[in-house]
Coordinates of C-alpha atoms in Angstrom, one line a residue:
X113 CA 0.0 0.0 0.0
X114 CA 2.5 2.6 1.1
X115 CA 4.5 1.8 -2.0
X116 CA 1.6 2.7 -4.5
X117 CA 0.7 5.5 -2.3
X118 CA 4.4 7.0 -3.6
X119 CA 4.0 5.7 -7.0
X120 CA 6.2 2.6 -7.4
X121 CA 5.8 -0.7 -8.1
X122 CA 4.3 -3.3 -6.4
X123 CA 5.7 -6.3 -7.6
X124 CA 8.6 -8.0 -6.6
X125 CA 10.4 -9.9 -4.2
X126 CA 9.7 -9.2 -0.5
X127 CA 13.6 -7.8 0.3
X128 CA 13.1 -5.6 -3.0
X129 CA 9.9 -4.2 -1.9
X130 CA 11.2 -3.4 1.7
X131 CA 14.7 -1.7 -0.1
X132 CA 11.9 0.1 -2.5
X133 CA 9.8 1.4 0.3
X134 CA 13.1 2.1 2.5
X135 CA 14.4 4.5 -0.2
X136 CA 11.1 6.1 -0.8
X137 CA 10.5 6.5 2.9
X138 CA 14.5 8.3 3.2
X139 CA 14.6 10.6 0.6
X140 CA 10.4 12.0 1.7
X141 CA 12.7 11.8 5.4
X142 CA 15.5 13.9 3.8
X143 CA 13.2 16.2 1.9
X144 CA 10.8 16.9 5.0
X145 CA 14.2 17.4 7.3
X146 CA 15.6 20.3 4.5
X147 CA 11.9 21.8 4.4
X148 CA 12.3 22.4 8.0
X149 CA 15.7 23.5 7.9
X150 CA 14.5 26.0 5.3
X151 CA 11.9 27.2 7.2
X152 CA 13.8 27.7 10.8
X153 CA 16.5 29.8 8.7
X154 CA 13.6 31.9 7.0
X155 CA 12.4 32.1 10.6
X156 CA 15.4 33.0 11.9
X157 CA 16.5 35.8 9.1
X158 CA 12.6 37.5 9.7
X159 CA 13.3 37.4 13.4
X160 CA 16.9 39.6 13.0
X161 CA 15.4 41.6 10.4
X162 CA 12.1 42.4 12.6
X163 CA 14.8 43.0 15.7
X164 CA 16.6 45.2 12.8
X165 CA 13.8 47.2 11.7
X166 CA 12.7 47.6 15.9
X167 CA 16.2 49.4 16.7
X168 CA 15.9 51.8 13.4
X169 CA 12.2 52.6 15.0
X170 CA 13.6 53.2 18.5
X171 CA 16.6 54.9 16.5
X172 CA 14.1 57.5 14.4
X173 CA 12.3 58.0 17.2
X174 CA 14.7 59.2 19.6
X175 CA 15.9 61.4 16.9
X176 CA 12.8 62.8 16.4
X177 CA 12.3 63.6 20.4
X178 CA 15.7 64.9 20.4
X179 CA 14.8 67.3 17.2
X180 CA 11.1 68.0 19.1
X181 CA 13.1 69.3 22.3
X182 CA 15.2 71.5 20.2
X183 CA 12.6 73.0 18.0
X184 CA 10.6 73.4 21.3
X185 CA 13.5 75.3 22.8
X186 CA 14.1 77.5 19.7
X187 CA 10.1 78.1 20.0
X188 CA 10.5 79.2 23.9
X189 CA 13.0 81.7 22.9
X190 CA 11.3 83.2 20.2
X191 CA 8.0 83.1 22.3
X192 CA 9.9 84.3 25.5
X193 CA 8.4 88.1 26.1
X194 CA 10.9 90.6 25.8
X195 CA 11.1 93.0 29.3
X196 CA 11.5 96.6 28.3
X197 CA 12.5 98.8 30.7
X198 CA 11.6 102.9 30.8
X199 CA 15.0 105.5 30.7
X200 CA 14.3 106.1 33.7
X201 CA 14.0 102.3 35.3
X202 CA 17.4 101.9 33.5
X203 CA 19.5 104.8 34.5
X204 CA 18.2 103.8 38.5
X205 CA 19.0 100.3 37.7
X206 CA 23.0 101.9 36.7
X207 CA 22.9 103.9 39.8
X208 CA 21.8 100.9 42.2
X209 CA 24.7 98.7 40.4
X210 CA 27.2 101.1 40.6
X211 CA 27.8 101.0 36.9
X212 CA 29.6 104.0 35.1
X213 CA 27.2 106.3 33.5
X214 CA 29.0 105.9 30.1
X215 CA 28.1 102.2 29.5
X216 CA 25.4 102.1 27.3
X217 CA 23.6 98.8 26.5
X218 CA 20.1 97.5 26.3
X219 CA 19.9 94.1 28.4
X220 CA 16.9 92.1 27.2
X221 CA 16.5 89.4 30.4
X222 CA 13.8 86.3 30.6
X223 CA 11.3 87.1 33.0
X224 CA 12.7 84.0 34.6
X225 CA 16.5 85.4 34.8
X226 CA 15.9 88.6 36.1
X227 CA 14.0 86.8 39.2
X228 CA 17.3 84.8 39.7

């Protein structure tokens, strides 16, 4: 039976028949083993290529919190109000620091640094 279920002949001696069905029986062994073989490398390559395409994912998006933070801090400083302060504030501000009369500058200071 199992030899026509392969295709070969039935007749012949019993020994023949049993060396037949033997060789049938190695080679669909052989076969099945390289099918699995086949499919635990295919397995294996999709696993390092999914474990691949994970660390350029974690890589892009640490990037693009990294690029986020720095356009948010560019925003912050464009958004931060400026303080203006009147002659008058200013010259008082000289006088209080001690500073010569003939230095001359405008200093524009976060709301946040000129608490500090």
């Amino acid at each position: 039976e199992e030899l026509s279920k392969h295709g070969l002949s039935t007749v012949g001696k019993k020994g023949e028949l049993v060396e037949r069905l033997e060789g049938v029986l190695a080679k669909t062994e052989a076969k099945t083993d390289t099918e699995t073989a086949e499919k635990k490398e295919a397995k294996k390559e999709a696993k390092k290529e999914a474990k691949a395409q994970a660390e350029e994912l974690v890589t892009t998006a640490e990037e693009t919190e990294t690029e986020a933070q720095a356009k948010a801090k560019t925003r912050a400083k464009r958004e931060a109000p400026r303080v203006r302060v009147s002659a008058a504030e200013a010259a008082a501000e000289k006088a209080r620091s001690g500073e010569s009369r003939a230095v001359e500058h405008v200093a524009e200071l976060h709301p946040v640094q000129a608490a500090a």
